[in-house]
Short mmCIF file of C-alpha atoms in Angstrom, two decimals:
data_model
loop_
_atom_site.label_atom_id
_atom_site.label_comp_id
_atom_site.label_asym_id
_atom_site.label_seq_id
_atom_site.Cartn_x
_atom_site.Cartn_y
_atom_site.Cartn_z
CA MET A 1 2.65 -16.72 -11.77
CA CYS A 2 2.30 -13.16 -13.50
CA MET A 3 6.02 -11.62 -13.30
CA GLN A 4 4.11 -8.15 -13.83
CA CYS A 5 2.36 -8.34 -10.28
CA GLY A 6 2.74 -11.91 -8.80
CA TYR A 7 -0.87 -13.17 -9.32
CA ILE A 8 -0.93 -16.91 -9.33
CA TYR A 9 -3.34 -18.60 -11.55
CA ARG A 10 -4.76 -21.92 -10.06
CA GLN A 11 -6.47 -24.26 -12.01
CA GLU A 12 -8.93 -25.38 -9.60
CA LEU A 13 -10.23 -21.59 -9.47
CA GLY A 14 -9.91 -20.70 -12.87
CA ASP A 15 -10.66 -17.02 -13.80
CA PRO A 16 -14.50 -17.00 -13.94
CA ASP A 17 -14.72 -13.13 -14.37
CA GLY A 18 -12.06 -13.77 -17.29
CA GLY A 19 -14.31 -16.47 -19.05
CA ILE A 20 -12.05 -19.28 -17.51
CA PRO A 21 -14.22 -21.86 -15.79
CA PRO A 22 -12.55 -23.42 -12.64
CA GLY A 23 -10.63 -26.59 -13.75
CA THR A 24 -9.23 -25.02 -16.99
CA PRO A 25 -5.58 -26.19 -17.59
CA TRP A 26 -3.13 -23.52 -18.03
CA GLU A 27 -2.54 -24.55 -21.72
CA ASP A 28 -6.10 -24.37 -22.68
CA ILE A 29 -6.28 -20.76 -21.55
CA PRO A 30 -6.59 -18.59 -24.74
CA GLU A 31 -3.65 -16.49 -25.53
CA ASP A 32 -5.44 -13.15 -25.49
CA TRP A 33 -6.54 -13.94 -22.01
CA LYS A 34 -5.37 -11.22 -19.57
CA CYS A 35 -4.12 -11.38 -15.75
CA PRO A 36 -7.21 -10.31 -13.86
CA GLU A 37 -4.76 -8.34 -11.47
CA CYS A 38 -2.62 -6.10 -13.69
CA GLY A 39 -4.00 -6.87 -17.27
CA ALA A 40 -0.51 -8.32 -18.17
CA GLY A 41 -0.84 -11.00 -21.36
CA LYS A 42 -0.42 -14.85 -20.76
CA TYR A 43 3.01 -14.38 -22.22
CA ASP A 44 3.77 -12.47 -19.11
CA PHE A 45 3.43 -15.76 -16.85
CA ASP A 46 6.12 -18.19 -15.94
CA VAL A 47 6.06 -21.46 -14.19
CA VAL A 48 7.48 -20.97 -10.45
CA GLU A 49 8.27 -23.38 -7.81
CA MET A 50 6.74 -22.21 -4.47
CA MET B 1 37.21 8.69 0.15
CA THR B 2 35.22 5.44 0.18
CA LEU B 3 32.20 5.33 2.28
CA ASP B 4 31.58 1.98 4.17
CA ALA B 5 27.84 1.21 4.76
CA LYS B 6 28.06 1.76 8.70
CA ASP B 7 29.19 5.51 7.90
CA LEU B 8 26.24 6.25 6.03
CA ARG B 9 23.80 8.45 8.05
CA LEU B 10 20.69 9.96 6.81
CA GLU B 11 20.70 13.56 7.59
CA ASP B 12 17.64 14.87 10.11
CA LEU B 13 15.48 17.71 9.05
CA ASP B 14 17.42 21.03 9.82
CA ASP B 15 14.46 22.11 12.20
CA LEU B 16 14.76 19.11 14.68
CA SER B 17 11.83 20.39 16.52
CA PHE B 18 9.41 19.92 13.43
CA ASP B 19 6.85 17.14 14.23
CA ALA B 20 6.33 15.52 10.79
CA PHE B 21 3.58 13.18 12.24
CA SER B 22 1.42 15.94 13.42
CA PHE B 23 1.34 17.44 10.06
CA GLU B 24 0.78 14.13 8.45
CA LYS B 25 -2.63 14.09 9.98
CA LEU B 26 -3.45 17.17 8.10
CA PHE B 27 -2.66 15.18 4.73
CA SER B 28 -5.05 12.41 6.23
CA GLY B 29 -7.72 14.45 7.06
CA ASP B 30 -9.96 14.55 10.19
CA VAL B 31 -13.10 12.91 8.70
CA ASP B 32 -14.44 9.87 10.53
CA ASP B 33 -16.27 8.39 7.96
CA PRO B 34 -16.21 9.45 4.51
CA TYR B 35 -18.57 6.43 3.37
CA PRO B 36 -22.08 8.08 3.70
CA LYS B 37 -20.81 10.58 1.23
CA ILE B 38 -19.32 8.06 -1.14
CA HIS B 39 -22.62 6.20 -1.02
CA LYS B 40 -24.42 9.23 -1.94
CA TRP B 41 -22.18 9.92 -4.93
CA MET B 42 -22.54 6.50 -6.04
CA GLU B 43 -26.45 6.87 -6.20
CA GLN B 44 -25.91 9.97 -8.35
CA GLY B 45 -23.74 8.01 -10.98
CA SER B 46 -20.48 6.34 -11.71
CA ILE B 47 -18.78 9.55 -13.05
CA ILE B 48 -19.55 12.81 -11.51
CA LYS B 49 -17.65 16.22 -11.45
CA GLY B 50 -15.65 16.84 -8.29
CA LYS B 51 -12.28 16.66 -6.32
CA TYR B 52 -12.13 13.88 -3.61
CA ARG B 53 -9.83 15.69 -1.51
CA ASP B 54 -11.66 19.08 -1.44
CA GLU B 55 -14.79 17.19 -0.25
CA PHE B 56 -13.29 16.19 2.96
CA SER B 57 -10.16 18.37 3.64
CA LYS B 58 -9.93 22.04 4.36
CA VAL B 59 -6.25 22.06 3.09
CA PRO B 60 -6.18 23.14 -0.59
CA ASP B 61 -4.43 20.95 -3.15
CA PRO B 62 -1.62 23.35 -4.13
CA PHE B 63 -0.95 21.15 -7.17
CA TYR B 64 -3.99 20.08 -9.35
CA VAL B 65 -6.04 23.45 -9.35
CA ASP B 66 -7.14 24.21 -12.82
CA GLU B 67 -7.67 20.53 -14.30
CA GLU B 68 -11.44 19.50 -14.97
CA GLN B 69 -11.96 16.89 -12.17
CA TYR B 70 -14.07 13.78 -11.97
CA LEU B 71 -14.94 11.15 -9.39
CA VAL B 72 -14.88 7.64 -10.40
CA LEU B 73 -17.42 5.80 -8.53
CA GLY B 74 -18.42 1.97 -8.19
CA TYR B 75 -16.66 -1.30 -9.00
CA ASP B 76 -17.14 -1.41 -12.72
CA ALA B 77 -16.30 2.23 -13.50
CA VAL B 78 -13.12 1.84 -11.33
CA THR B 79 -12.02 -1.17 -13.24
CA LYS B 80 -12.72 0.60 -16.62
CA VAL B 81 -10.41 3.33 -15.57
CA LEU B 82 -7.57 1.47 -14.07
CA MET B 83 -7.77 -1.32 -16.80
CA ARG B 84 -7.37 1.27 -19.59
CA PRO B 85 -3.68 2.47 -18.81
CA GLU B 86 -3.27 3.71 -22.55
CA ILE B 87 -6.22 6.25 -22.10
CA PHE B 88 -5.93 7.01 -18.29
CA ARG B 89 -2.20 7.65 -17.63
CA ASN B 90 -0.19 8.12 -14.56
CA TYR B 91 2.32 10.44 -15.32
CA GLU B 92 0.16 13.49 -15.96
CA ALA B 93 -1.78 12.69 -12.90
CA GLN B 94 1.12 11.96 -10.50
CA ILE B 95 3.97 14.13 -11.64
CA LYS B 96 3.25 17.08 -9.54
CA THR B 97 2.56 14.93 -6.48
CA LEU B 98 4.25 11.64 -6.27
CA GLY B 99 6.44 12.97 -8.57
CA GLN B 100 7.60 15.62 -6.46
CA PHE B 101 7.60 13.39 -3.23
CA PHE B 102 9.76 10.53 -4.45
CA GLY B 103 10.89 11.83 -7.84
CA GLU B 104 9.90 11.77 -11.45
CA LYS B 105 11.22 8.14 -12.07
CA VAL B 106 9.07 6.59 -9.41
CA LEU B 107 6.98 3.58 -10.61
CA THR B 108 3.82 5.29 -9.87
CA VAL B 109 4.63 8.15 -12.05
CA LEU B 110 5.76 6.06 -15.00
CA ASP B 111 3.50 4.66 -18.06
CA ALA B 112 4.34 1.91 -20.66
CA PRO B 113 6.98 1.18 -21.94
CA ASP B 114 9.06 2.39 -19.23
CA HIS B 115 6.75 1.24 -16.41
CA THR B 116 6.41 -2.25 -17.70
CA LYS B 117 10.23 -2.71 -18.13
CA PHE B 118 11.07 -1.55 -14.85
CA ARG B 119 8.02 -2.78 -12.73
CA LYS B 120 8.89 -6.35 -14.09
CA ILE B 121 12.46 -6.05 -12.23
CA PHE B 122 11.09 -4.59 -8.93
CA GLN B 123 8.33 -7.07 -8.95
CA LYS B 124 10.70 -9.89 -9.25
CA ALA B 125 12.17 -8.88 -5.87
CA PHE B 126 8.74 -8.88 -4.37
CA LEU B 127 7.13 -12.10 -5.59
CA PRO B 128 5.41 -14.32 -3.33
CA ASN B 129 7.96 -17.02 -3.49
CA VAL B 130 10.76 -14.41 -2.63
CA VAL B 131 8.64 -12.53 0.05
CA GLY B 132 7.70 -15.57 1.67
CA LYS B 133 11.26 -16.45 2.72
CA TRP B 134 11.38 -13.00 4.62
CA GLY B 135 8.75 -14.23 7.13
CA ASP B 136 11.26 -16.07 9.37
CA THR B 137 14.28 -13.88 8.78
CA ILE B 138 13.17 -10.40 8.62
CA VAL B 139 9.46 -9.92 9.82
CA GLN B 140 9.26 -12.26 12.74
CA PRO B 141 12.20 -10.90 14.67
CA VAL B 142 10.81 -7.40 14.18
CA LEU B 143 7.42 -8.40 15.64
CA ASP B 144 8.95 -10.05 18.40
CA GLY B 145 11.42 -7.11 19.44
CA LEU B 146 8.37 -4.80 19.48
CA MET B 147 6.16 -7.28 21.52
CA GLU B 148 8.58 -7.82 23.99
CA LYS B 149 8.41 -4.19 25.16
CA PHE B 150 4.95 -4.40 26.16
CA LEU B 151 3.73 -7.90 26.67
CA ASP B 152 4.51 -7.58 30.48
CA ARG B 153 2.24 -4.82 30.91
CA GLY B 154 -0.93 -6.39 30.01
CA GLU B 155 -2.26 -3.49 28.17
CA ALA B 156 -1.01 -1.85 25.06
CA ASP B 157 -2.06 0.79 22.56
CA LEU B 158 -1.43 -1.65 19.69
CA ILE B 159 -1.00 1.37 17.18
CA GLU B 160 1.51 3.31 19.01
CA ASP B 161 3.25 0.08 20.54
CA PHE B 162 3.15 -2.09 17.59
CA THR B 163 1.52 -1.45 14.08
CA HIS B 164 2.91 2.07 13.54
CA HIS B 165 6.38 0.74 13.75
CA PHE B 166 6.61 -2.89 12.41
CA PRO B 167 6.56 -2.33 8.83
CA PHE B 168 8.84 0.37 8.84
CA GLN B 169 11.59 -1.52 10.81
CA ILE B 170 10.98 -4.31 8.38
CA ILE B 171 12.04 -2.10 5.53
CA TYR B 172 15.03 -1.08 7.55
CA ARG B 173 16.04 -4.53 8.02
CA GLN B 174 15.57 -5.13 4.29
CA ILE B 175 17.93 -2.50 3.48
CA ASN B 176 20.30 -3.09 6.29
CA ILE B 177 20.34 0.20 7.89
CA GLY B 178 21.21 0.50 11.54
CA MET B 179 18.21 0.17 13.57
CA ASP B 180 19.46 3.16 15.71
CA GLN B 181 18.47 5.39 12.69
CA ALA B 182 14.99 4.23 12.70
CA PRO B 183 13.23 7.33 14.20
CA VAL B 184 14.93 9.58 11.78
CA PHE B 185 13.98 7.35 8.92
CA HIS B 186 10.44 7.09 10.01
CA LYS B 187 10.13 10.72 10.39
CA ILE B 188 11.86 11.72 7.19
CA ALA B 189 9.66 8.86 5.28
CA VAL B 190 6.71 10.58 6.56
CA ALA B 191 7.87 13.99 5.94
CA GLN B 192 8.37 13.34 2.10
CA LEU B 193 4.62 13.63 1.74
CA LEU B 194 4.31 17.13 3.25
CA SER B 195 4.82 19.14 0.06
CA ALA B 196 1.21 18.22 -0.28
CA VAL B 197 0.16 20.75 2.39
CA GLY B 198 2.76 23.28 1.19
CA ARG B 199 5.29 22.62 3.83
CA PRO B 200 9.06 23.04 2.63
CA GLU B 201 10.05 20.25 4.94
CA GLY B 202 8.50 17.71 2.11
CA LEU B 203 10.98 18.72 -0.44
CA GLU B 204 13.91 18.77 2.28
CA ALA B 205 13.07 15.24 3.17
CA THR B 206 12.82 13.99 -0.48
CA GLU B 207 16.50 15.50 -1.13
CA LYS B 208 17.96 14.07 2.04
CA LEU B 209 16.68 10.58 1.54
CA GLY B 210 17.89 10.93 -2.24
CA LYS B 211 21.36 11.92 -1.02
CA PHE B 212 21.29 9.02 1.37
CA PHE B 213 20.31 6.52 -1.14
CA SER B 214 22.48 7.79 -3.67
CA ALA B 215 25.59 6.97 -1.54
CA LEU B 216 23.92 3.69 -0.30
CA VAL B 217 23.49 2.42 -4.07
CA GLU B 218 27.14 3.40 -4.74
CA GLU B 219 28.33 1.75 -1.83
CA ARG B 220 26.16 -1.41 -2.32
CA ARG B 221 27.60 -1.75 -5.93
CA ARG B 222 30.93 -1.70 -4.75
CA ASN B 223 30.36 -3.97 -1.89
CA PRO B 224 27.27 -5.97 -2.41
CA GLY B 225 25.63 -8.12 0.44
CA PRO B 226 22.62 -10.16 1.08
CA ASP B 227 20.10 -7.08 1.39
CA LEU B 228 17.52 -5.85 -0.89
CA VAL B 229 19.42 -2.72 -1.87
CA SER B 230 22.43 -4.87 -2.99
CA HIS B 231 20.14 -6.94 -5.15
CA LEU B 232 18.45 -4.23 -6.84
CA ALA B 233 21.59 -2.22 -7.41
CA ASN B 234 23.44 -5.00 -9.10
CA ILE B 235 20.61 -6.44 -11.05
CA GLU B 236 20.93 -6.18 -14.90
CA LEU B 237 18.62 -5.24 -17.62
CA ASP B 238 19.47 -6.09 -20.96
CA GLY B 239 23.02 -6.09 -19.78
CA GLU B 240 22.69 -2.80 -17.95
CA LEU B 241 22.18 -1.97 -14.52
CA LEU B 242 19.06 -0.36 -13.58
CA PRO B 243 19.27 3.25 -13.79
CA THR B 244 20.26 4.94 -10.63
CA ASP B 245 17.42 7.50 -10.70
CA VAL B 246 14.95 5.00 -11.03
CA LEU B 247 16.33 2.76 -8.15
CA ILE B 248 16.59 5.83 -5.87
CA ASP B 249 13.04 6.98 -6.30
CA PHE B 250 11.87 3.42 -5.95
CA LEU B 251 13.62 3.31 -2.54
CA ARG B 252 12.38 6.66 -1.49
CA GLN B 253 8.67 5.55 -2.17
CA LEU B 254 9.44 2.29 -0.43
CA MET B 255 10.48 3.99 2.79
CA ASN B 256 6.78 5.81 2.87
CA ALA B 257 4.38 3.47 1.03
CA GLY B 258 5.96 0.17 2.06
CA GLY B 259 5.56 1.14 5.87
CA ASP B 260 2.62 3.40 5.65
CA THR B 261 0.13 1.26 4.00
CA THR B 262 0.75 -2.04 6.05
CA TYR B 263 0.72 -0.10 9.19
CA ARG B 264 -2.70 1.25 8.37
CA ALA B 265 -3.89 -2.08 6.93
CA THR B 266 -2.90 -4.09 10.05
CA SER B 267 -4.42 -1.35 12.24
CA CYS B 268 -7.73 -1.67 10.61
CA LEU B 269 -7.63 -5.40 10.68
CA LEU B 270 -6.93 -5.30 14.11
CA THR B 271 -9.98 -2.75 14.76
CA GLY B 272 -12.11 -4.76 12.71
CA LEU B 273 -11.58 -8.02 14.57
CA LEU B 274 -11.59 -6.43 18.12
CA THR B 275 -14.71 -4.45 17.48
CA ASN B 276 -16.54 -7.80 16.27
CA PRO B 277 -15.38 -10.09 19.00
CA ASP B 278 -17.12 -13.01 17.54
CA GLN B 279 -14.95 -12.91 14.44
CA TYR B 280 -11.83 -12.52 16.47
CA ALA B 281 -13.03 -15.35 18.18
CA ALA B 282 -13.43 -17.56 15.17
CA ILE B 283 -9.80 -16.80 13.95
CA GLU B 284 -8.48 -17.46 17.57
CA LYS B 285 -10.08 -21.19 16.86
CA ASP B 286 -9.37 -21.54 13.36
CA ARG B 287 -6.30 -19.62 11.96
CA SER B 288 -6.90 -20.89 8.38
CA LEU B 289 -9.58 -18.01 8.52
CA ILE B 290 -6.66 -15.34 8.52
CA PRO B 291 -6.32 -14.68 5.07
CA GLN B 292 -9.99 -14.05 4.45
CA ALA B 293 -9.85 -11.77 7.54
CA ILE B 294 -6.82 -10.00 5.99
CA ASP B 295 -8.91 -9.71 2.44
CA GLU B 296 -11.86 -8.32 4.39
CA ALA B 297 -9.86 -5.83 6.10
CA LEU B 298 -8.16 -4.57 2.74
CA ARG B 299 -11.74 -4.66 1.20
CA TRP B 300 -13.54 -2.69 4.18
CA GLU B 301 -10.64 0.07 4.60
CA PRO B 302 -8.06 -0.04 1.69
CA PRO B 303 -5.02 1.53 2.44
CA ALA B 304 -5.50 4.12 -0.08
CA SER B 305 -9.17 5.35 -0.73
CA VAL B 306 -8.48 6.75 -3.91
CA VAL B 307 -5.67 7.00 -6.74
CA TYR B 308 -5.40 9.48 -9.64
CA ARG B 309 -5.20 9.28 -13.46
CA THR B 310 -5.28 11.58 -16.21
CA ALA B 311 -7.39 11.13 -19.47
CA VAL B 312 -4.75 11.77 -22.27
CA GLU B 313 -7.51 11.83 -25.02
CA ASP B 314 -11.34 12.65 -25.11
CA THR B 315 -13.30 9.63 -24.13
CA GLU B 316 -16.50 8.47 -22.46
CA ILE B 317 -17.34 6.23 -19.43
CA ASP B 318 -20.91 5.14 -19.09
CA GLY B 319 -22.30 7.71 -21.23
CA VAL B 320 -20.37 10.42 -19.66
CA LYS B 321 -18.03 12.38 -21.88
CA ILE B 322 -14.63 12.93 -20.33
CA PRO B 323 -12.39 15.63 -21.86
CA LYS B 324 -8.60 15.22 -22.68
CA GLY B 325 -6.61 16.40 -19.64
CA ALA B 326 -9.40 15.59 -17.05
CA LEU B 327 -8.09 14.29 -13.60
CA MET B 328 -9.88 11.20 -12.50
CA ASN B 329 -10.35 10.71 -8.92
CA VAL B 330 -10.72 6.92 -9.00
CA VAL B 331 -12.28 6.08 -5.71
CA LEU B 332 -11.12 2.69 -4.70
CA ALA B 333 -13.17 2.83 -1.39
CA SER B 334 -16.17 3.09 -3.45
CA ALA B 335 -15.30 0.02 -5.38
CA ASN B 336 -14.80 -1.97 -2.23
CA ARG B 337 -18.11 -0.88 -0.94
CA ASP B 338 -20.27 -1.20 -3.95
CA PRO B 339 -23.41 -2.74 -2.84
CA ALA B 340 -23.98 -4.26 -6.29
CA LYS B 341 -20.75 -6.36 -5.64
CA PHE B 342 -20.51 -6.71 -2.01
CA GLU B 343 -23.75 -7.50 0.13
CA ASN B 344 -23.91 -5.09 3.26
CA PRO B 345 -20.67 -3.71 2.08
CA ASP B 346 -20.27 -1.41 5.40
CA LYS B 347 -19.93 -4.34 7.51
CA PHE B 348 -16.85 -5.85 8.36
CA ASP B 349 -17.54 -9.38 8.01
CA ILE B 350 -14.46 -12.11 7.46
CA PHE B 351 -17.17 -14.82 6.36
CA ARG B 352 -18.28 -12.78 3.45
CA SER B 353 -17.85 -14.52 0.00
CA ARG B 354 -14.54 -13.75 -1.81
CA LYS B 355 -15.84 -14.46 -5.18
CA VAL B 356 -15.42 -10.61 -6.23
CA ARG B 357 -11.94 -9.47 -6.13
CA HIS B 358 -11.38 -6.50 -3.94
CA TYR B 359 -9.40 -3.39 -4.89
CA GLY B 360 -7.55 -3.00 -1.54
CA PHE B 361 -4.26 -3.15 -3.61
CA ALA B 362 -5.95 -1.43 -6.70
CA VAL B 363 -5.96 -3.16 -10.05
CA GLY B 364 -4.40 -2.83 -13.41
CA PRO B 365 -0.75 -2.38 -14.38
CA HIS B 366 -0.09 -0.26 -11.14
CA VAL B 367 -1.47 -2.84 -8.65
CA CYS B 368 0.46 -2.55 -5.41
CA VAL B 369 4.14 -4.00 -6.07
CA GLY B 370 4.30 -4.84 -2.57
CA GLN B 371 1.01 -6.61 -1.95
CA HIS B 372 2.53 -10.13 -1.38
CA LEU B 373 4.85 -8.81 1.07
CA ALA B 374 2.01 -6.85 3.00
CA ARG B 375 0.26 -10.21 3.28
CA VAL B 376 3.14 -11.83 4.78
CA GLU B 377 3.53 -9.07 7.42
CA MET B 378 -0.35 -8.86 8.12
CA THR B 379 -0.26 -12.77 8.63
CA ARG B 380 2.71 -12.74 10.88
CA ALA B 381 1.30 -9.83 12.73
CA ILE B 382 -2.02 -11.32 13.65
CA ASN B 383 -0.24 -14.67 14.33
CA ALA B 384 1.94 -13.17 16.74
CA VAL B 385 -0.80 -11.36 18.51
CA LEU B 386 -2.98 -14.66 18.79
CA ASP B 387 0.27 -16.39 20.02
CA LYS B 388 1.39 -13.97 22.60
CA MET B 389 -1.71 -12.22 23.73
CA LYS B 390 -4.46 -14.09 25.61
CA ASN B 391 -7.99 -13.07 26.33
CA LEU B 392 -7.39 -9.81 24.20
CA ARG B 393 -10.10 -7.35 24.43
CA LEU B 394 -10.54 -3.55 23.86
CA ASP B 395 -9.76 -1.56 27.08
CA PRO B 396 -13.10 -0.63 28.67
CA ASP B 397 -11.50 2.47 30.47
CA LYS B 398 -10.07 3.98 27.55
CA PRO B 399 -11.86 5.28 24.31
CA GLY B 400 -12.50 2.67 21.58
CA PRO B 401 -10.64 3.01 18.15
CA ASN B 402 -12.00 5.31 15.72
CA ILE B 403 -10.73 4.95 11.96
CA THR B 404 -10.48 8.42 10.67
CA GLY B 405 -8.93 10.05 7.47
CA HIS B 406 -10.16 10.48 3.83
CA ILE B 407 -7.12 9.10 1.70
CA LEU B 408 -5.01 6.97 4.29
CA ARG B 409 -7.30 5.54 6.97
CA SER B 410 -6.42 4.21 10.21
CA PRO B 411 -7.33 4.62 14.06
CA GLU B 412 -4.92 6.84 16.01
CA HIS B 413 -5.19 4.36 19.05
CA LEU B 414 -6.40 0.95 19.69
CA TYR B 415 -6.15 0.25 23.47
CA VAL B 416 -6.21 -3.13 24.61
CA LYS B 417 -5.95 -5.34 27.54
CA PHE B 418 -4.72 -8.82 27.75
CA ASP B 419 -2.83 -11.82 29.51
CA ARG B 420 0.61 -12.64 28.72
CA ALA B 421 0.70 -16.05 26.90
#
């Protein structure tokens, strides 16, 4: 989850507009990928138990 | 003398007869439908000279008069401006408006690095896993309490009886103030914006809320409880408490923006559904459609039609030169109704594809901090309506709902008839 805005990355959906195909595991997302909601970096994401 | 929480009272406006809600309508404007004009602008280009407010309102903007202003139109141009916060900043664009209404340290006025630092703390209190827990404890009791007052009547104005109140009352519960103060809080929260139409009651409201929250924060630091203010007042950032002015300005904005936007969004959602009875019937039959109905309402009528940024250097978008100092009127409503992104964009259609992200909560570093709470509130509200009001339909003997306004849009009334479940 992005700690700057609360966006949740879901592997099954990916982020096609950001160049991340559906099914991409979190660890395979490039370090320069940006949160599609707020533009925060990958380092701003934490794993959160829902 | 030590103040106890129960002794804290918000001071009313000096002129008790002043009707803040009537003046609020001046700010909202009386335009029924700004979209034909927005579509015409989009045909002219993605960046054109103009002032959004002046196109729709006869009340002059007292703050941003001399700045060169541009309308930012369409999904791609809106994205380009809002995702480049290093060039298109908030401070210069908001200090004379939101900076005056809520205070110069409010998140919406700040830019990086302060915005990034403080936003993370506030957002933490409003993450989906946090606000999800408020559904049962805070949101539902407010909804039930309000609905109980009109369910036996078999008819209601869903705006005045319901949507206009519940998001505000949820905030009052979050900060744990006595519900007997609700009417004054609601009035003062709305009155804060009236500086925008030159009313002195705007500044008076801002000052009185500031005085109240200063005392409340001090009290909650001394005697913390389980409420939101206690949490924010005692949270530490690098070993220090959140600065008091940052917290007070946030609370002032929360009182207004947290209530006003959800009230309007829920009102538009219900209007969209009840004027399209087939779609209402569909969610009645299958409640898993509720999230997409909420997204469609937020796309169709975003809670704020426009947001502002200032170019802090000479730049260019889509071949149009933007000079340093230009005030960008970023029309979120145009992004959400961009025919290049959304087929038949003016139609309310809960079944449309959600592949393209709408900008109902904006996009970029200033994306709505309360969006997850708004979704919880709207989901609970529509479920409560489905649970308790059967055979719900527009009242055929009263005027149908009409969504009006140019920046903050919603219907004034939504008259319905129903059977109590």
